[in-house]
Amino acid sequence: MDASTALNIYREQLKKYIDFNEAEWIIFSQHLSINQLKKKQYFSEPGKVCDKVAFMIKGTVRYYHIKDGQEITGYFSFENEFVTSYKSFLTGLPGLTYIQALEDCLLITFTHRDLDQMLANPMLAYKVEKFGRLVAEETIICYEDRVASFITQTPEERYLQLYNTGKDILRRMPQHYIANYLGITPVSLSRIRRRVLTGVK
Amino acid sequence: MDASTALNIYREQLKKYIDFNEAEWIIFSQHLSINQLKKKQYFSEPGKVCDKVAFMIKGTVRYYHIKDGQEITGYFSFENEFVTSYKSFLTGLPGLTYIQALEDCLLITFTHRDLDQMLANPMLAYKVEKFGRLVAEETIICYEDRVASFITQTPEERYLQLYNTGKDILRRMPQHYIANYLGITPVSLSRIRRRVLTGVK
DNA sequence: CCACTTTCTTATCTTTTGTTAACGTTTCCT
DNA sequence: AGGAAACGTTAACAAAAGATAAGAAAGTGG
């Protein structure tokens, strides 16, 4: 895929949040970069500041932490979703999360510095503020549901909910990553699946 | 406390996000209401749209769901924090959460309709957009940490972290609410506390 | 001030999850 | 193609959490 196709996809997807006119888009797009990741490359690593927000044109990433020498996968991103270590990006402090490409990825990114420049530009400031607010609000809604699932549901119920709504994750991610995502071990998820899918035991 | 004192506190606290000049504040504050809740009254209830964002001047609330006839407390808000059922407010759809006063509360609120009016007012739009973005981003950071705690920590580790950083919750909330907040039962938290605080068993 | 509710702990028992290890299968890499 | 790594399941055991109930302590509201 060439750069201009990718940018057009981005512009189209952004209409969900904000509709730039031609003049605005010319300036906005000057702050964008194309970023390609080979499988297993990192978009972000613990100890480093994640100073970019990416939009996934093609590919998938997973977010994971290391605890006691073990990888624990907390999240995934797919096509047409944003990718960043939000807290690190917003605070400018080093993050704790690996963000790793699971397939070759094509990303469109802007840096925090570019964001600041856009917010300082009267041509763009208002729409970029709105863009930021809407993306942040959408993110909050996802988190609200996710936290509620940890508070009110058992691991088995979380799996069933994912089974009914999370086809992308189930289809495209290995099961031991999904187990982490649900807050349980891979062995435990294997047992839950036997209970749920076969009715045995 | 009288209304003007409360509004001054609000204005002062908002400086963390945005600094309104006199003219702006006059307009902004016309969209604010004072809202008092007696202990046990509800700020929001399941099945109803939460169409207000509140700022807590005085008091505390808890957020809870009902599951299988049981209350499950998911969150708390204290003085100088925002209070809303974010998803319901943003989508305009009925929420699932009770937000209940645990003490008599003094709140400053604006409705979604007022927010729309402010965003439509060129005098305020830019600063209110920014205000919304910054509050949303702060909320995301809290959620990111909270989800990480469910993914990477055991209930005991979550309790210890709260013990080291969450003095307000520990000091002001009954233990069975805290248990829910940590994603466990009150009985289980009582056992964890014995293990942790006495070293027994 | 007294009854009533709420809160917390403890005990017992059951269920679930974690841990570790083994095994077969699939996928990956060169 | 062939060796290595990754993946999913299962088993056995230990550890933890859930459910339920009982009782003590603290707080609440007439």
XYZ file of C-alpha atoms (C1' of nucleotides) in Angstrom:
462
model
C 0.000 0.000 0.000
C 1.367 3.438 -0.852
C 1.493 6.410 1.480
C -1.294 8.372 -0.147
C -3.721 5.444 0.029
C -2.914 5.069 3.710
C -3.433 8.779 4.324
C -6.765 8.677 2.551
C -7.895 5.807 4.724
C -6.829 7.777 7.780
C -8.674 10.883 6.673
C -11.796 8.860 5.995
C -11.643 7.133 9.381
C -11.068 10.433 11.172
C -14.415 11.696 9.907
C -15.891 9.692 12.742
C -14.359 12.362 14.980
C -13.644 15.433 12.902
C -13.996 16.538 9.301
C -11.030 18.587 8.084
C -11.505 20.794 5.037
C -8.840 20.817 2.341
C -6.788 23.656 3.786
C -6.849 22.127 7.267
C -5.981 18.674 5.999
C -2.934 19.965 4.182
C -1.554 21.384 7.405
C -2.671 18.484 9.548
C -1.165 15.894 7.268
C 2.184 17.665 7.326
C 2.426 16.560 10.925
C 1.832 12.904 10.090
C 4.390 10.180 9.484
C 4.116 6.731 8.016
C 5.516 4.143 10.354
C 6.085 0.531 9.411
C 6.749 -2.197 11.933
C 7.958 -5.658 11.120
C 6.430 -8.493 13.085
C 7.810 -8.584 16.667
C 9.140 -5.038 16.471
C 8.193 -2.689 19.277
C 6.119 0.452 18.996
C 6.805 1.257 22.638
C 8.893 -0.208 25.430
C 9.035 0.144 29.221
C 11.466 2.766 30.411
C 11.006 4.816 27.276
C 8.568 7.656 26.743
C 5.870 6.799 24.226
C 5.798 10.129 22.417
C 3.618 9.077 19.489
C -0.024 8.325 18.817
C -0.500 5.875 15.968
C -3.442 4.824 13.872
C -3.376 1.270 12.619
C -3.921 1.065 8.881
C -2.898 -2.558 8.664
C -1.726 -5.111 11.206
C -2.150 -5.916 14.883
C -0.271 -5.164 18.084
C -0.438 -6.443 21.611
C 0.260 -4.556 24.817
C 2.066 -6.424 27.562
C 3.845 -6.030 30.865
C 6.554 -8.159 32.396
C 5.863 -9.383 35.910
C 8.202 -11.804 37.680
C 9.859 -12.497 34.345
C 6.551 -13.409 32.732
C 4.803 -11.592 29.912
C 1.241 -10.550 30.698
C -0.809 -9.358 27.741
C -3.283 -6.626 28.612
C -4.699 -5.416 25.339
C -4.727 -5.624 21.565
C -5.233 -3.165 18.734
C -6.468 -3.917 15.234
C -6.998 -2.071 11.973
C -8.575 1.378 12.280
C -7.797 1.716 15.945
C -5.462 4.069 17.758
C -2.268 2.788 19.307
C -0.376 4.491 22.108
C 0.692 4.074 25.687
C -1.774 6.728 26.739
C -0.403 7.529 30.159
C 3.171 7.815 28.948
C 2.122 9.935 25.979
C 0.081 12.300 28.140
C 2.496 12.642 31.032
C 5.722 12.520 29.067
C 7.014 9.977 31.577
C 8.452 6.552 30.734
C 5.809 3.856 30.401
C 5.661 0.313 31.716
C 4.193 -1.374 28.685
C 5.560 -3.152 25.653
C 3.565 -2.533 22.493
C 4.658 -5.139 19.994
C 3.654 -5.839 16.398
C 2.103 -9.293 16.014
C 2.033 -8.890 12.243
C 3.748 -6.456 9.919
C 2.049 -3.151 10.649
C 1.388 0.024 8.725
C 0.799 2.936 11.059
C 0.198 6.641 10.700
C 1.636 8.563 13.592
C 2.084 12.014 15.022
C 4.363 12.946 17.892
C 3.513 14.883 21.004
C 5.600 17.695 19.634
C 3.492 17.740 16.479
C 0.345 17.703 18.573
C 1.595 20.724 20.503
C 2.366 22.512 17.257
C -1.080 21.790 15.915
C -2.693 23.009 19.130
C -0.644 26.189 18.834
C -1.823 26.752 15.275
C -5.070 28.777 15.164
C -5.985 27.081 11.887
C -6.114 23.691 13.588
C -6.333 24.223 17.338
C -10.059 23.992 17.759
C -10.598 20.907 15.643
C -7.589 19.149 17.090
C -8.815 19.867 20.614
C -12.178 18.384 19.688
C -10.477 15.420 18.029
C -8.492 14.770 21.180
C -11.538 15.053 23.378
C -13.610 12.666 21.282
C -10.894 10.031 21.077
C -10.302 10.291 24.810
C -14.012 9.959 25.528
C -14.311 6.886 23.351
C -11.378 5.373 25.205
C -13.050 6.061 28.541
C -16.171 4.203 27.475
C -14.089 1.126 26.643
C -12.309 1.305 29.975
C -15.549 1.782 31.895
C -16.915 -1.450 30.428
C -13.686 -3.291 31.004
C -13.371 -2.293 34.648
C -17.034 -3.177 35.187
C -16.328 -6.638 33.779
C -13.556 -7.208 36.317
C -15.716 -5.986 39.182
C -18.992 -7.698 38.373
C -18.158 -10.782 36.322
C -16.444 -14.107 36.909
C -13.665 -15.162 34.524
C -16.103 -17.559 32.879
C -18.623 -14.763 32.322
C -15.902 -12.532 30.910
C -14.945 -15.280 28.485
C -18.562 -15.783 27.424
C -18.965 -12.061 26.863
C -15.838 -12.037 24.731
C -17.158 -15.078 22.917
C -20.333 -13.176 22.051
C -18.822 -9.817 21.214
C -15.082 -10.094 20.669
C -14.818 -12.121 17.491
C -11.735 -10.247 16.301
C -9.754 -11.034 19.421
C -10.862 -14.659 19.535
C -10.174 -15.214 15.871
C -6.846 -13.468 15.629
C -5.113 -13.844 18.988
C -3.491 -16.915 20.564
C -5.377 -18.199 23.526
C -2.721 -17.593 26.141
C -2.774 -13.887 25.319
C -6.551 -13.869 25.621
C -6.268 -15.534 29.021
C -4.079 -12.678 30.272
C -6.486 -10.173 28.775
C -9.288 -11.772 30.812
C -7.164 -11.658 33.955
C -6.550 -15.410 34.263
C -3.879 -17.966 33.344
C -3.813 -19.877 30.069
C -4.407 -23.153 31.914
C -7.466 -21.726 33.575
C -8.868 -20.466 30.291
C -8.378 -23.909 28.775
C -10.479 -25.384 31.589
C -13.155 -22.722 31.258
C -13.389 -23.439 27.562
C -13.898 -27.138 28.183
C -16.625 -26.387 30.723
C -18.344 -23.873 28.481
C -17.900 -25.429 25.064
C -18.434 -29.104 25.908
C -20.582 -28.819 29.039
C -18.323 -31.437 30.648
C -17.488 -31.568 34.357
C -21.503 26.825 52.778
C -23.093 29.405 50.499
C -23.313 29.188 46.727
C -20.691 31.801 45.972
C -18.102 30.132 48.194
C -18.784 26.845 46.424
C -18.454 28.478 43.019
C -15.165 30.061 44.024
C -13.821 26.696 45.104
C -14.910 25.268 41.772
C -13.262 28.044 39.816
C -10.065 27.613 41.758
C -10.027 23.855 41.238
C -10.721 24.209 37.525
C -7.499 26.176 37.125
C -5.832 22.783 37.108
C -7.440 22.382 33.668
C -8.382 25.799 32.370
C -8.183 29.393 33.512
C -11.294 31.392 32.619
C -11.042 35.171 32.529
C -13.764 37.249 34.128
C -15.933 37.546 31.050
C -15.686 33.850 30.314
C -16.396 32.871 33.877
C -19.559 34.931 33.957
C -20.921 33.032 30.996
C -19.592 29.662 32.103
C -21.026 29.979 35.578
C -24.467 30.765 34.192
C -24.537 27.155 33.052
C -23.775 25.794 36.512
C -26.195 24.613 39.158
C -25.782 23.871 42.822
C -26.970 20.394 43.661
C -27.357 19.079 47.178
C -27.799 15.428 48.004
C -28.823 14.035 51.352
C -27.078 10.897 52.510
C -28.358 7.828 50.605
C -29.891 9.929 47.820
C -29.002 9.046 44.249
C -27.117 11.179 41.767
C -27.755 8.614 39.055
C -29.675 5.359 38.711
C -29.700 2.439 36.272
C -32.234 2.813 33.505
C -31.998 6.586 33.594
C -29.736 8.770 31.511
C -27.061 10.501 33.567
C -27.218 13.877 31.855
C -25.073 15.815 34.326
C -21.434 16.136 35.231
C -20.908 17.111 38.834
C -17.958 18.395 40.812
C -17.874 17.406 44.439
C -17.413 20.388 46.737
C -18.238 18.451 49.868
C -19.191 14.837 50.544
C -18.615 11.382 49.080
C -20.451 9.083 46.701
C -20.095 5.473 45.718
C -20.816 3.881 42.360
C -22.433 0.470 42.392
C -24.136 -2.111 40.221
C -26.685 -4.741 41.183
C -25.807 -8.289 40.152
C -27.960 -11.246 41.202
C -29.654 -9.015 43.747
C -26.338 -7.993 45.292
C -24.787 -4.550 45.373
C -21.280 -4.396 43.935
C -19.400 -1.177 44.583
C -17.052 -0.205 41.767
C -15.807 3.254 42.598
C -15.873 6.240 44.933
C -15.595 9.980 44.524
C -14.428 12.483 47.107
C -14.075 16.238 47.445
C -12.685 18.045 44.399
C -13.382 15.163 42.045
C -15.796 14.884 39.159
C -18.870 12.715 39.420
C -20.770 11.277 36.488
C -21.710 8.057 34.818
C -19.350 8.833 31.948
C -20.673 6.402 29.391
C -24.286 7.354 29.935
C -23.454 11.050 29.871
C -21.486 10.749 26.645
C -23.822 8.428 24.779
C -27.101 9.788 26.091
C -28.168 6.214 26.796
C -29.440 4.875 30.123
C -26.668 3.770 32.441
C -26.280 0.671 34.603
C -24.809 2.297 37.670
C -26.155 3.697 40.883
C -24.313 6.751 42.134
C -25.313 7.259 45.732
C -24.392 9.863 48.334
C -22.645 8.299 51.322
C -22.701 11.619 53.156
C -24.619 14.808 52.545
C -23.088 16.206 49.369
C -22.660 19.620 47.846
C -22.169 19.400 44.095
C -21.772 21.841 41.252
C -23.248 20.474 38.063
C -23.834 21.226 34.437
C -26.087 19.281 32.103
C -25.241 17.855 28.713
C -27.524 20.484 27.241
C -25.509 23.219 28.942
C -22.307 21.659 27.687
C -23.666 21.715 24.138
C -24.624 25.348 24.552
C -21.175 26.229 25.812
C -19.556 24.376 22.936
C -21.776 26.316 20.566
C -20.738 29.635 22.089
C -17.623 31.045 20.401
C -16.695 32.843 23.621
C -16.332 29.506 25.434
C -16.048 26.749 22.851
C -12.281 26.484 22.692
C -11.639 26.494 26.414
C -14.504 24.133 27.116
C -13.208 21.714 24.480
C -9.828 21.812 26.131
C -11.386 21.402 29.546
C -13.249 18.335 28.313
C -10.158 16.869 26.746
C -8.024 17.336 29.848
C -10.598 15.859 32.192
C -11.089 12.905 29.867
C -7.351 12.330 29.626
C -6.950 12.399 33.386
C -9.735 9.848 33.644
C -8.002 7.596 31.130
C -4.822 7.595 33.177
C -6.751 6.410 36.231
C -8.429 3.665 34.223
C -5.179 2.548 32.642
C -3.678 1.996 36.092
C -6.786 0.296 37.363
C -7.045 -2.150 34.471
C -3.332 -2.901 34.793
C -3.884 -3.745 38.445
C -6.536 -6.310 37.541
C -4.359 -7.850 34.849
C -1.016 -7.960 36.609
C -1.758 -8.079 40.327
C -3.282 -10.545 42.766
C -6.064 -9.342 45.072
C -3.537 -9.220 47.901
C -1.196 -7.048 45.852
C -4.067 -4.763 44.915
C -4.927 -4.370 48.581
C -1.330 -3.603 49.487
C -1.147 -0.996 46.755
C -4.313 0.606 48.047
C -2.877 0.449 51.547
C 0.150 2.401 50.371
C -1.563 4.945 48.146
C -5.307 5.033 48.803
C -5.553 6.448 52.289
C -8.768 8.316 51.514
C -10.623 5.199 50.431
C -9.243 3.126 53.284
C -10.047 5.736 55.865
C -13.487 6.743 54.669
C -15.097 3.690 53.111
C -16.469 0.568 54.779
C -14.413 -2.480 54.099
C -17.020 -4.445 52.180
C -17.227 -1.651 49.613
C -13.459 -1.676 49.307
C -13.559 -5.432 48.738
C -15.873 -4.957 45.756
C -13.647 -2.180 44.466
C -10.720 -4.604 44.538
C -12.765 -7.239 42.716
C -13.166 -9.662 45.630
C -15.711 -10.512 48.316
C -15.749 -8.899 51.768
C -14.947 -12.245 53.367
C -11.918 -12.621 51.165
C -10.651 -9.141 51.973
C -10.980 -9.877 55.662
C -8.752 -12.941 55.190
C -6.235 -10.980 53.145
C -6.051 -8.360 55.848
C -5.334 -10.961 58.485
C -2.576 -12.469 56.339
C -1.066 -9.104 55.513
C -1.494 -7.210 58.756
C -0.742 -9.990 61.243
C 1.420 -12.285 59.165
C -0.652 -15.212 60.444
C -1.448 -18.323 58.417
C -31.291 4.674 75.604
C -32.557 0.677 73.445
C -33.745 -1.996 69.371
C -32.179 -2.614 64.865
C -29.115 -2.517 61.223
C -24.615 -2.563 59.456
C -20.113 -4.100 59.553
C -16.374 -7.181 60.335
C -14.456 -11.463 61.576
C -14.160 -16.322 61.813
C -15.237 -21.127 60.634
C -16.547 -24.728 57.442
C -17.132 -26.448 53.100
C -17.087 -26.155 48.014
C -15.438 -24.393 43.845
C -12.191 -22.212 41.238
C -7.780 -20.804 40.111
C -2.728 -21.077 40.240
C 1.450 -23.910 39.585
C 4.133 -27.152 37.507
C 4.959 -30.566 34.386
C 4.128 -33.661 30.608
C 2.591 -34.542 25.983
C 1.072 -33.931 21.244
C 0.444 -30.598 17.619
C 1.306 -26.789 15.019
C 4.052 -23.111 13.485
C 8.295 -20.881 12.617
C 12.778 -20.280 10.922
C 16.795 -21.092 8.289
C 13.134 -30.553 5.170
C 14.243 -30.714 9.839
C 15.110 -28.923 14.404
C 13.383 -25.547 17.566
C 10.027 -22.795 19.481
C 5.294 -21.808 20.440
C 0.740 -23.370 21.549
C -3.119 -25.862 23.649
C -4.725 -29.475 26.629
C -4.658 -32.321 30.542
C -3.343 -34.045 35.127
C -2.112 -33.608 39.995
C -1.560 -30.921 43.739
C -1.524 -26.570 46.426
C -3.361 -22.126 47.303
C -6.861 -18.948 47.139
C -11.439 -17.385 46.672
C -16.561 -17.987 46.856
C -20.774 -19.252 49.646
C -22.984 -19.592 53.769
C -23.748 -19.039 58.456
C -22.927 -17.474 63.082
C -21.544 -14.244 66.342
C -19.360 -9.932 68.160
C -18.754 -5.085 67.765
C -19.941 -0.710 66.163
C -23.032 2.570 64.490
C -27.888 4.400 63.574
C -32.265 6.107 64.264
C -36.065 6.735 66.551
